[in-house]
Coordinates of C-alpha atoms in Angstrom, one line a residue:
Chain L
M19 CA -22.7 84.4 67.1
N20 CA -22.4 86.8 70.1
P21 CA -23.1 85.8 73.7
L22 CA -26.6 87.0 74.6
L23 CA -25.3 88.5 77.8
Q24 CA -21.8 89.4 78.7
V25 CA -21.2 90.2 82.4
R26 CA -17.9 91.9 83.1
D27 CA -16.5 92.4 86.6
V28 CA -19.8 93.4 88.2
A29 CA -19.7 94.5 91.8
K30 CA -22.2 96.0 94.3
S31 CA -21.6 97.0 97.9
Y32 CA -24.0 98.0 100.6
G33 CA -21.8 100.5 102.5
T34 CA -18.7 98.5 103.5
R35 CA -20.4 95.2 103.1
V36 CA -19.9 93.4 99.8
G37 CA -23.1 92.4 98.0
C38 CA -21.3 90.8 95.1
A39 CA -17.9 91.4 93.5
D40 CA -15.7 90.4 90.5
V41 CA -18.5 88.5 88.7
S42 CA -17.9 87.9 85.0
F43 CA -19.5 85.4 82.6
D44 CA -21.0 85.0 79.2
L45 CA -24.4 83.5 78.6
W46 CA -25.1 82.1 75.1
P47 CA -28.4 81.8 73.3
G48 CA -30.4 78.8 74.6
E49 CA -28.3 78.4 77.7
V50 CA -29.8 78.1 81.2
M51 CA -27.4 79.1 84.0
G52 CA -28.0 78.4 87.6
I53 CA -26.6 80.4 90.5
V54 CA -26.5 78.7 93.8
G55 CA -25.4 79.7 97.3
E56 CA -26.7 80.0 100.7
S57 CA -28.7 83.0 102.0
G58 CA -26.5 86.1 102.0
S59 CA -24.1 84.7 99.3
G60 CA -25.0 87.6 97.0
K61 CA -26.9 85.6 94.4
S62 CA -30.1 87.8 94.6
T63 CA -28.0 91.0 94.6
L64 CA -26.2 89.7 91.5
L65 CA -29.6 88.8 89.8
A66 CA -30.9 92.3 90.6
C67 CA -27.8 93.9 89.0
L68 CA -28.1 91.7 85.9
A69 CA -31.8 92.3 85.5
G70 CA -31.5 96.1 85.8
Q71 CA -33.4 96.2 89.2
M72 CA -30.3 97.6 90.9
A73 CA -27.4 99.6 89.6
P74 CA -24.0 97.9 90.1
D75 CA -21.2 100.0 91.5
R76 CA -18.8 98.7 88.9
G77 CA -18.7 96.6 85.8
A78 CA -20.7 96.1 82.7
V79 CA -23.8 94.0 81.7
I80 CA -23.7 93.9 77.9
Y81 CA -26.9 92.6 76.2
D82 CA -27.0 91.6 72.5
T83 CA -30.1 93.6 71.4
R84 CA -32.1 92.5 68.3
D85 CA -31.6 95.8 66.5
R86 CA -28.4 97.4 67.7
G87 CA -26.2 94.4 68.7
P88 CA -24.3 94.4 72.0
V89 CA -25.2 97.3 74.3
D90 CA -24.1 98.1 77.9
T91 CA -27.5 98.1 79.6
R92 CA -26.2 100.6 82.1
A93 CA -25.8 103.1 79.3
L94 CA -29.5 102.8 78.2
S95 CA -31.9 105.6 79.0
E96 CA -34.7 104.8 81.4
P97 CA -37.4 104.4 78.7
E98 CA -35.1 102.2 76.7
R99 CA -34.4 100.0 79.7
R100 CA -38.1 99.7 80.5
M101 CA -38.9 98.8 76.9
L102 CA -36.2 96.0 77.1
M103 CA -37.8 94.7 80.3
R104 CA -41.2 94.5 78.6
T105 CA -40.1 92.9 75.4
D106 CA -36.9 91.0 75.4
W107 CA -36.4 90.3 79.1
A108 CA -38.6 88.7 81.7
L109 CA -38.2 88.6 85.5
V110 CA -39.9 85.9 87.5
H111 CA -40.0 86.8 91.2
Q112 CA -39.9 84.3 94.0
T113 CA -43.1 85.6 95.4
P114 CA -45.8 85.6 92.6
R115 CA -47.5 88.6 94.2
D116 CA -44.4 90.7 93.5
G117 CA -44.8 89.9 89.8
L118 CA -48.6 90.0 89.5
R119 CA -51.2 92.7 89.8
T120 CA -53.6 91.4 92.3
G121 CA -56.4 93.7 91.4
V122 CA -56.6 92.5 87.8
S123 CA -58.0 89.2 86.5
A124 CA -55.6 86.3 85.5
G125 CA -56.3 87.1 81.8
G126 CA -55.7 90.8 82.5
N127 CA -52.4 90.0 84.0
V128 CA -51.2 88.3 80.9
G129 CA -53.0 90.8 78.5
E130 CA -51.5 93.8 80.3
R131 CA -48.0 92.9 79.2
L132 CA -49.1 92.6 75.6
M133 CA -50.8 96.0 75.8
A134 CA -47.6 97.4 77.1
V135 CA -45.9 96.5 73.8
G136 CA -48.7 98.0 71.7
A137 CA -51.3 95.3 71.3
R138 CA -54.7 97.0 71.1
H139 CA -57.2 94.5 69.7
Y140 CA -59.2 93.1 72.6
G141 CA -60.1 89.9 71.0
D142 CA -56.5 89.1 70.0
I143 CA -55.2 90.0 73.5
R144 CA -57.8 87.8 75.2
A145 CA -57.1 84.9 72.8
R146 CA -53.4 85.1 73.4
A147 CA -53.9 85.3 77.1
V148 CA -56.2 82.2 77.1
D149 CA -53.6 80.4 74.9
W150 CA -50.8 81.2 77.4
L151 CA -52.9 80.2 80.4
G152 CA -53.5 76.9 78.7
R153 CA -49.7 76.4 78.2
V154 CA -49.1 76.9 81.9
E155 CA -52.1 74.6 82.6
I156 CA -54.6 77.1 83.9
A157 CA -58.1 76.2 82.7
A158 CA -59.9 78.7 80.4
D159 CA -62.7 79.0 82.9
R160 CA -60.4 80.7 85.4
V161 CA -59.4 83.5 83.0
D162 CA -61.6 86.1 84.7
D163 CA -60.7 85.1 88.3
P164 CA -58.2 87.3 90.2
P165 CA -54.8 85.8 91.1
S166 CA -55.9 86.0 94.8
A167 CA -58.3 83.1 94.1
F168 CA -55.4 80.9 92.9
S169 CA -53.2 78.5 94.8
G170 CA -49.5 79.4 95.2
G171 CA -48.5 77.0 92.4
M172 CA -51.1 78.5 90.0
Q173 CA -50.0 82.0 90.9
Q174 CA -46.4 81.1 90.0
R175 CA -47.6 79.6 86.7
L176 CA -49.6 82.7 86.0
Q177 CA -46.6 84.9 86.7
I178 CA -44.6 82.8 84.2
A179 CA -47.4 83.1 81.5
R180 CA -47.4 86.9 82.1
N181 CA -43.7 87.1 81.6
L182 CA -43.4 84.8 78.6
V183 CA -46.4 86.0 76.5
T184 CA -44.3 88.7 74.8
G185 CA -41.8 86.1 73.6
P186 CA -38.7 87.3 75.6
R187 CA -35.2 86.0 74.8
L188 CA -33.8 86.2 78.3
V189 CA -35.6 85.2 81.6
F190 CA -34.3 86.0 85.0
M191 CA -35.8 83.8 87.8
D192 CA -35.4 84.2 91.5
E193 CA -36.2 80.9 93.3
P194 CA -39.0 80.0 90.8
T195 CA -39.9 76.8 92.7
G196 CA -39.3 78.2 96.3
G197 CA -42.3 77.9 98.6
L198 CA -44.2 75.4 96.4
D199 CA -45.2 71.8 97.3
V200 CA -42.8 69.3 95.8
S201 CA -45.5 67.8 93.5
V202 CA -46.2 71.3 92.1
Q203 CA -42.4 71.9 91.8
A204 CA -42.0 68.9 89.5
R205 CA -44.8 70.1 87.2
L206 CA -43.3 73.6 87.1
L207 CA -39.8 72.2 86.3
D208 CA -41.2 70.2 83.4
L209 CA -43.1 73.2 82.1
L210 CA -40.0 75.4 82.3
R211 CA -37.8 72.9 80.6
G212 CA -40.4 72.5 77.7
L213 CA -40.6 76.3 77.3
V214 CA -36.9 76.8 77.3
R215 CA -36.5 74.1 74.6
E216 CA -39.5 75.2 72.4
M217 CA -38.8 79.0 72.6
G218 CA -35.0 78.8 72.6
L219 CA -35.0 80.9 75.8
S220 CA -31.9 81.7 77.7
A221 CA -32.3 81.9 81.5
V222 CA -30.5 82.8 84.7
I223 CA -32.0 81.0 87.6
V224 CA -31.1 81.8 91.2
T225 CA -31.9 79.1 93.7
H226 CA -30.6 77.3 96.8
D227 CA -32.0 74.0 95.6
L228 CA -29.3 71.8 94.0
A229 CA -31.9 69.3 92.7
V230 CA -33.7 72.1 90.8
V231 CA -30.5 73.3 89.1
R232 CA -29.5 69.7 88.2
L233 CA -32.7 69.3 86.3
L234 CA -33.0 72.8 84.8
A235 CA -29.6 74.3 84.3
D236 CA -26.8 73.6 81.8
R237 CA -24.3 75.5 83.7
L238 CA -23.8 76.4 87.3
M239 CA -22.1 79.2 89.3
V240 CA -21.5 78.7 93.0
M241 CA -21.4 81.9 95.2
K242 CA -20.1 82.5 98.6
G243 CA -19.6 85.8 100.3
G244 CA -20.5 87.7 97.2
R245 CA -17.9 86.0 95.0
V246 CA -18.1 83.2 92.5
V247 CA -16.1 80.3 94.0
E248 CA -16.7 77.8 91.2
A249 CA -18.4 77.6 87.8
G250 CA -18.8 75.0 85.1
L251 CA -21.1 72.4 83.6
T252 CA -23.9 71.7 86.1
D253 CA -23.4 67.9 86.5
Q254 CA -19.6 68.4 86.7
V255 CA -19.8 71.0 89.5
L256 CA -22.3 68.8 91.4
D257 CA -20.6 65.4 90.9
D258 CA -16.9 66.5 91.0
P259 CA -16.9 69.8 93.0
Q260 CA -13.4 71.4 93.1
H261 CA -13.8 74.1 95.7
G262 CA -14.1 73.3 99.4
Y263 CA -17.3 75.3 99.8
T264 CA -19.0 73.5 96.9
Q265 CA -17.9 70.1 98.3
L266 CA -19.5 71.1 101.6
L267 CA -22.7 72.3 99.9
V268 CA -23.0 69.1 97.8
S269 CA -22.3 66.7 100.7
S270 CA -24.8 68.5 103.0
V271 CA -27.8 67.7 100.8
L272 CA -30.2 65.3 102.6
Q273 CA -30.8 62.2 100.6
V274 CA -34.4 61.1 100.1
Chain C
M30 CA -13.3 59.1 67.6
I31 CA -12.1 58.8 71.2
E32 CA -8.5 59.5 72.0
V33 CA -7.3 59.7 75.6
E34 CA -3.6 60.5 76.4
G35 CA -1.7 61.1 79.6
L36 CA -4.9 61.3 81.5
G37 CA -4.7 61.7 85.3
K38 CA -7.2 62.3 88.1
R39 CA -6.7 63.5 91.6
F40 CA -9.4 64.2 94.2
V41 CA -8.7 66.8 96.9
L42 CA -11.1 66.5 99.8
H43 CA -11.0 70.0 101.3
N44 CA -13.3 69.2 104.2
Q45 CA -11.5 66.1 105.2
G46 CA -8.1 67.6 106.1
G47 CA -7.3 68.3 102.4
T48 CA -6.8 64.6 101.8
V49 CA -5.4 64.0 98.3
I50 CA -6.5 60.8 96.5
E51 CA -4.6 59.9 93.3
V52 CA -7.0 57.6 91.3
M53 CA -5.5 57.6 87.9
A54 CA -2.3 58.4 86.1
G55 CA -1.1 58.1 82.5
A56 CA -4.4 56.7 81.2
H57 CA -4.5 56.3 77.4
L58 CA -6.8 54.6 74.9
R59 CA -8.3 55.0 71.4
V60 CA -11.6 54.0 70.0
A61 CA -12.1 54.1 66.3
C62 CA -15.3 54.4 64.3
G63 CA -17.2 51.1 64.2
E64 CA -15.3 49.7 67.1
C65 CA -16.5 48.7 70.6
V66 CA -13.9 48.7 73.4
A67 CA -14.5 47.3 76.9
L68 CA -13.0 48.8 80.0
T69 CA -11.9 46.1 82.4
G70 CA -10.3 46.0 85.8
A71 CA -11.2 45.2 89.4
S72 CA -13.8 47.1 91.2
G73 CA -12.3 50.4 92.3
A74 CA -9.7 50.4 89.5
G75 CA -11.3 53.5 88.0
K76 CA -13.5 52.3 85.1
S77 CA -16.4 54.6 86.0
T78 CA -14.0 57.5 86.8
L79 CA -12.5 57.2 83.3
M80 CA -15.9 57.0 81.7
R81 CA -17.1 60.0 83.7
M82 CA -14.0 62.0 82.6
I83 CA -14.7 61.2 78.9
H84 CA -18.3 62.4 79.4
G85 CA -17.1 65.6 81.0
N86 CA -18.8 64.8 84.2
Y87 CA -15.5 64.6 86.2
R88 CA -12.8 67.1 85.6
A89 CA -9.4 65.8 84.3
T90 CA -6.4 66.8 86.5
E91 CA -4.1 66.4 83.5
G92 CA -4.0 65.0 80.0
R93 CA -6.1 65.1 76.8
I94 CA -9.5 63.6 76.0
I95 CA -10.5 64.1 72.4
V96 CA -14.0 63.1 71.6
A97 CA -15.3 63.7 68.1
G98 CA -12.8 66.6 67.7
V99 CA -13.4 68.3 71.1
D100 CA -10.9 68.2 74.0
V101 CA -13.3 67.5 76.8
A102 CA -10.5 68.2 79.4
R103 CA -10.3 71.8 78.2
A104 CA -13.6 72.6 76.5
E105 CA -15.9 75.4 77.6
P106 CA -19.2 74.2 79.1
R107 CA -21.1 75.2 76.0
E108 CA -18.9 73.1 73.8
I109 CA -19.5 70.0 76.0
I110 CA -23.2 70.7 76.0
A111 CA -23.2 70.8 72.2
L112 CA -21.0 67.6 72.1
R113 CA -23.5 65.8 74.3
R114 CA -26.5 67.0 72.4
E115 CA -25.2 66.0 68.9
R116 CA -22.3 63.5 69.1
L117 CA -21.8 61.9 72.5
G118 CA -24.4 59.6 73.8
H119 CA -24.3 58.1 77.3
V120 CA -26.2 55.2 78.9
S121 CA -25.6 55.4 82.7
Q122 CA -26.8 53.1 85.4
F123 CA -28.9 55.8 86.9
L124 CA -32.0 57.4 85.6
R125 CA -32.3 61.1 86.5
V126 CA -35.5 62.7 85.3
V127 CA -38.0 65.3 86.2
P128 CA -40.7 63.5 88.3
R129 CA -44.0 63.1 86.6
V130 CA -42.7 63.3 83.0
P131 CA -44.0 60.3 81.0
A132 CA -41.4 57.6 79.9
R133 CA -42.1 58.3 76.2
E134 CA -41.1 61.9 76.6
V135 CA -38.0 61.0 78.6
V136 CA -36.9 58.8 75.7
A137 CA -37.8 61.3 73.0
E138 CA -36.0 64.2 74.8
P139 CA -32.6 63.8 73.0
L140 CA -34.4 64.1 69.7
L141 CA -36.5 67.1 70.8
A142 CA -33.3 68.8 72.0
L143 CA -31.9 68.3 68.4
G144 CA -35.0 70.0 67.0
V145 CA -36.8 66.9 65.7
G146 CA -40.5 67.5 65.5
Q147 CA -42.7 66.3 68.4
G148 CA -44.6 63.7 66.3
E149 CA -41.5 62.1 64.8
A150 CA -39.6 62.1 68.1
L151 CA -42.4 60.4 70.0
A152 CA -42.9 57.8 67.2
R153 CA -39.2 56.9 67.2
A154 CA -39.2 56.8 71.0
E155 CA -42.2 54.4 71.0
A156 CA -40.7 52.2 68.4
L157 CA -37.5 51.7 70.4
M158 CA -39.5 51.2 73.7
A159 CA -41.5 48.5 71.9
R160 CA -38.3 46.8 70.7
L161 CA -37.0 46.9 74.3
N162 CA -40.2 45.2 75.5
I163 CA -41.2 48.1 77.7
P164 CA -45.0 47.5 78.2
R165 CA -47.1 50.0 76.3
A166 CA -49.1 50.6 79.5
L167 CA -46.0 52.2 81.0
W168 CA -45.2 54.6 78.2
S169 CA -47.4 57.4 79.6
L170 CA -46.2 56.9 83.2
S171 CA -43.2 58.5 84.9
P172 CA -40.2 56.0 84.9
T173 CA -39.5 57.0 88.5
T174 CA -41.9 54.3 89.6
F175 CA -40.5 51.6 87.3
S176 CA -38.6 48.5 88.3
G177 CA -34.8 48.5 88.0
G178 CA -34.7 46.6 84.7
E179 CA -37.5 48.8 83.2
Q180 CA -35.6 52.0 84.2
Q181 CA -32.5 50.6 82.7
R182 CA -34.3 49.9 79.4
V183 CA -35.6 53.5 79.4
N184 CA -32.0 54.7 79.8
I185 CA -30.9 52.5 77.0
A186 CA -33.7 53.7 74.7
R187 CA -32.6 57.3 75.5
G188 CA -29.1 56.5 74.6
F189 CA -29.9 54.8 71.3
V190 CA -32.9 56.9 70.1
H191 CA -30.5 59.3 68.3
A192 CA -27.7 57.8 66.1
F193 CA -24.8 59.3 68.2
P194 CA -21.4 58.8 66.6
V195 CA -19.8 58.1 70.0
L196 CA -21.5 56.1 72.8
L197 CA -20.5 55.5 76.4
L198 CA -22.2 52.5 77.9
D199 CA -22.1 51.8 81.7
E200 CA -23.3 48.2 82.3
P201 CA -25.9 48.2 79.6
T202 CA -26.9 44.6 80.1
A203 CA -26.9 44.4 83.9
S204 CA -30.3 43.5 85.5
L205 CA -31.8 42.5 82.1
D206 CA -33.5 39.2 81.3
P207 CA -32.0 37.1 78.5
G208 CA -34.5 38.3 75.9
N209 CA -33.8 42.0 76.5
R210 CA -30.1 41.4 76.8
E211 CA -30.3 40.1 73.2
V212 CA -32.1 43.2 72.1
V213 CA -29.4 45.4 73.7
L214 CA -26.6 43.4 72.1
S215 CA -28.2 43.8 68.7
L216 CA -28.6 47.5 69.2
I217 CA -24.9 47.7 70.0
G218 CA -24.1 45.6 66.9
E219 CA -26.2 47.9 64.7
A220 CA -24.5 51.0 66.2
K221 CA -21.1 49.5 65.3
A222 CA -22.3 48.7 61.8
R223 CA -23.3 52.3 61.2
G224 CA -19.8 53.4 62.4
A225 CA -20.3 54.4 66.0
A226 CA -17.3 54.4 68.3
I227 CA -18.4 52.7 71.6
L228 CA -16.7 52.5 74.9
G229 CA -18.3 50.3 77.6
I230 CA -18.1 48.7 81.0
F231 CA -19.6 45.2 80.9
H232 CA -19.4 42.9 83.9
D233 CA -21.3 40.3 81.8
A234 CA -18.2 38.5 80.3
E235 CA -20.2 36.7 77.6
A236 CA -21.9 39.9 76.4
R237 CA -18.4 41.6 76.4
A238 CA -17.0 38.8 74.3
R239 CA -19.8 39.1 71.8
V240 CA -19.8 42.8 71.1
C241 CA -16.4 44.1 72.0
D242 CA -13.4 44.1 69.7
R243 CA -10.8 44.9 72.3
E244 CA -10.3 45.3 76.1
V245 CA -8.4 48.0 78.0
D246 CA -7.4 47.1 81.5
V247 CA -7.9 50.2 83.6
G248 CA -5.8 48.6 86.4
A249 CA -2.7 49.6 84.4
F250 CA -3.6 53.3 85.0
T251 CA -3.9 53.0 88.8
P252 CA -1.1 54.9 90.5
A253 CA 0.9 53.2 93.2
R254 CA -0.8 54.2 96.5
G255 CA 2.5 54.1 98.6
A256 CA 2.6 52.6 102.0
A257 CA -1.0 53.6 102.8

């Protein structure tokens, strides 16, 4: 078995300022990895480099494709990269509006991704869209409503349905529960855990919320100043942090 | 099934002047299949620290921890994840769950993670909850609202729902009434009979005497703390 994603020495600078540097790790099939750090720690820059939204200055992001085996995603042509983004990969944005088309109905948002990979039969597309809306707990009678008529939590669930309908193997998530009410967060966390388990998904989740990674991620990477300061099993990093910065981060969480 | 040798643990508190606390040195123990071993020692002697290191929750500073063939002290995260999913069960004193997930799903989760079908996993979870006298009316509710004793029984059910070959039990009979304590002691007895290796902390001396074959005094592994 190959790692699904091999990240080697990835670096990205903004002029003289370091975005992220010296990041290397392997992600295996079925694993969920959390990346935590404060604002400006480089976690979103790293995610953008991994997900092909931004070209790193250095390093390699090697993905184990279904048909060709491990391929450096930087060497892919633009159409190949776009095809990968539509089929095998998914990117869930922090702000649902960035990942949704507001002028299209909820069902259309989900169906559109299916059409992008060649689905043409209207009845099938609609049936699969309704099925996925049900899985993210959006009632069938809301299929024709536009996302603008949805609450923030529903928009986030719609974005997840749109991303997962094509059966991706790797999901990148940027603060998936940020900006949601805590009651909605819990439901979304449970939904994500179930989907990861049932679909055998691998995921990279960027967040600043340590409680979210504890419940969702198998492994954890802690970033500071663009670099990884500590990595390991999630509960080990949180309960027995080795690096001074991680110790500070963990001891600064307010207890409820 | 569990082999600990030359195990040491040191905490370095970087934000408190780099204070170094030596909590364990030269710890060693073995637990064979079908055997239940109790960790004993005064409060603060390091019983929980040792259990946590065997579970891979605390990092070992030195030494070896072989659990079902894996050296937890050196293993990659994914090896420990697989070990915990398939071979190493753990009943902790704390229940940590996603809020709003029903108790029956919390208990069935270890089976679902192993790929057992939803129907069978829930049926086995419910059978065990019934045996532990968790009221049926609570099965569809989140355990975050349960009493201490009920939460503990949910934790026990989670730990015993799959026949793990190695089990770590942290105070499995604390805060249980006599009836439920009996149920837990028979679950431990049955696990031993099927060949599980069990390491536990039991403050309940009578329970310890009934299910444990040996005791290991963790106080012997506490390093001298100097003049401080």
